[in-house]
Every structure is written in C-alpha cells, then in structure tokens.
C-alpha cells in the first residue's frame, strides 16, 4: 500500500528525532525513499521533504542531497516569565524566554 505524504513526514520525523538519521547525516535519495514507502512518486517524497524543511529538521542543496539538521532543545521558563520582577520591569510575559 502506498503511504500518504503525511505518513511519510511522520515516519521520517520520528526517525530523525530518534537518531536513526543523526544530525549531519544524509537522507536517502528521493527515488530510494519513494521505493521504501510503497512506490510513491518522487513528487510525493518532495512534498514530504518540504514539510520537514519548513520544520527546520532538514536542509537540501541541489546536487548535494538532503542533510539532517540538529534538533534544537527548547528551554522554556514558564514560571520565570510570570515573576513579578519581569512584570514590574515592563517586560511582556514572553520576553523572559
């Protein structure tokens, strides 16, 4: 059965986050991915890769392939942005991050 492009996005995202494709590694070429996902078209693979690129998980260079970007660790200080010191300084709740 052919995979929907959203399934391909989810699978590749999970593989990048889990470390199957570590930062700096190359994803397989489009035709290879198309075969892996049930013979979908390369344009379906490209659509999935566009979603991953917009999420910042990969970068592509024509003639060089698709490289996995490091997955950033996001640090949130939910309590810190609500502290009185930030509010009294005239800073918005999201300025603390």
Coordinates of C-alpha atoms in Angstrom, one line a residue:
X1 CA 0.0 0.0 0.0
X2 CA 1.2 3.5 -0.8
X3 CA 1.9 5.8 2.0
X4 CA 0.2 9.2 2.2
X5 CA 2.7 12.1 2.3
X6 CA 1.7 12.9 5.9
X7 CA 2.6 9.4 6.9
X8 CA 6.0 9.8 5.2
X9 CA 6.5 13.1 7.1
X10 CA 5.7 11.5 10.4
X11 CA 7.9 8.4 9.8
X12 CA 10.9 10.5 8.7
X13 CA 10.4 13.0 11.6
X14 CA 10.3 10.1 14.1
X15 CA 13.4 8.6 12.6
X16 CA 15.3 11.9 12.7
X17 CA 14.3 12.6 16.4
X18 CA 15.0 9.0 17.4
X19 CA 18.5 9.2 16.0
X20 CA 18.2 6.8 13.0
X21 CA 19.3 9.8 10.9
X22 CA 21.7 11.7 13.3
X23 CA 22.5 15.4 12.7
X24 CA 24.8 15.9 9.8
X25 CA 23.8 12.6 8.1
X26 CA 22.3 12.4 4.7
X27 CA 18.8 11.1 4.0
X28 CA 18.5 8.6 1.2
X29 CA 17.8 10.0 -2.3
X30 CA 14.3 10.7 -3.4
X31 CA 13.9 7.6 -5.6
X32 CA 15.1 5.3 -2.8
X33 CA 12.7 6.9 -0.3
X34 CA 9.9 6.6 -2.9
X35 CA 10.5 2.8 -3.3
X36 CA 10.8 2.4 0.5
X37 CA 7.3 4.0 1.0
X38 CA 5.5 1.7 -1.3
X39 CA 6.4 3.1 -4.7
X40 CA 5.0 6.6 -4.2
X41 CA 6.1 9.2 -6.7
X42 CA 9.2 11.3 -6.2
X43 CA 6.9 14.4 -6.1
X44 CA 5.2 12.9 -3.0
X45 CA 8.6 12.5 -1.4
X46 CA 9.5 16.0 -2.3
X47 CA 6.3 17.3 -0.7
X48 CA 7.1 15.4 2.5
X49 CA 10.7 16.8 2.5
X50 CA 9.3 20.3 2.0
X51 CA 7.3 19.9 5.3
X52 CA 10.4 18.6 7.1
X53 CA 12.4 21.5 5.7
X54 CA 9.8 24.0 6.9
X55 CA 10.1 22.5 10.4
X56 CA 13.8 23.0 10.3
X57 CA 14.7 19.3 10.5
X58 CA 16.5 19.1 7.2
X59 CA 18.2 21.2 4.6
X60 CA 18.6 20.5 0.9
X61 CA 21.2 21.6 -1.6
X62 CA 20.8 20.9 -5.2
X63 CA 23.3 18.3 -6.3
X64 CA 24.3 17.6 -2.6
X65 CA 21.3 15.8 -1.2
X66 CA 19.3 16.2 2.0
X67 CA 21.1 16.7 5.3
X68 CA 19.7 16.3 8.7
X69 CA 19.9 19.5 10.9
X70 CA 20.5 19.2 14.7
X71 CA 17.2 19.1 16.5
X72 CA 17.3 22.1 18.9
X73 CA 16.5 21.7 22.5
X74 CA 13.9 24.3 23.5
X75 CA 14.2 25.6 27.1
X76 CA 11.1 27.2 28.5
X77 CA 11.0 29.2 31.7
X78 CA 7.2 29.2 32.2
X79 CA 7.5 30.3 35.8
X80 CA 10.2 32.8 35.2
X81 CA 8.2 34.8 32.7
X82 CA 5.4 35.3 35.3
X83 CA 7.7 36.6 38.0
X84 CA 6.9 40.0 39.4
X85 CA 10.4 41.3 38.5
X86 CA 9.7 40.8 34.8
X87 CA 6.2 42.3 35.0
X88 CA 7.4 45.3 37.0
X89 CA 10.2 46.0 34.6
X90 CA 7.5 46.4 31.9
X91 CA 8.6 43.3 30.0
X92 CA 6.0 41.1 28.4
X93 CA 5.5 37.5 29.5
X94 CA 7.3 36.1 26.5
X95 CA 10.3 38.5 26.8
X96 CA 11.7 36.3 29.6
X97 CA 12.4 33.4 27.1

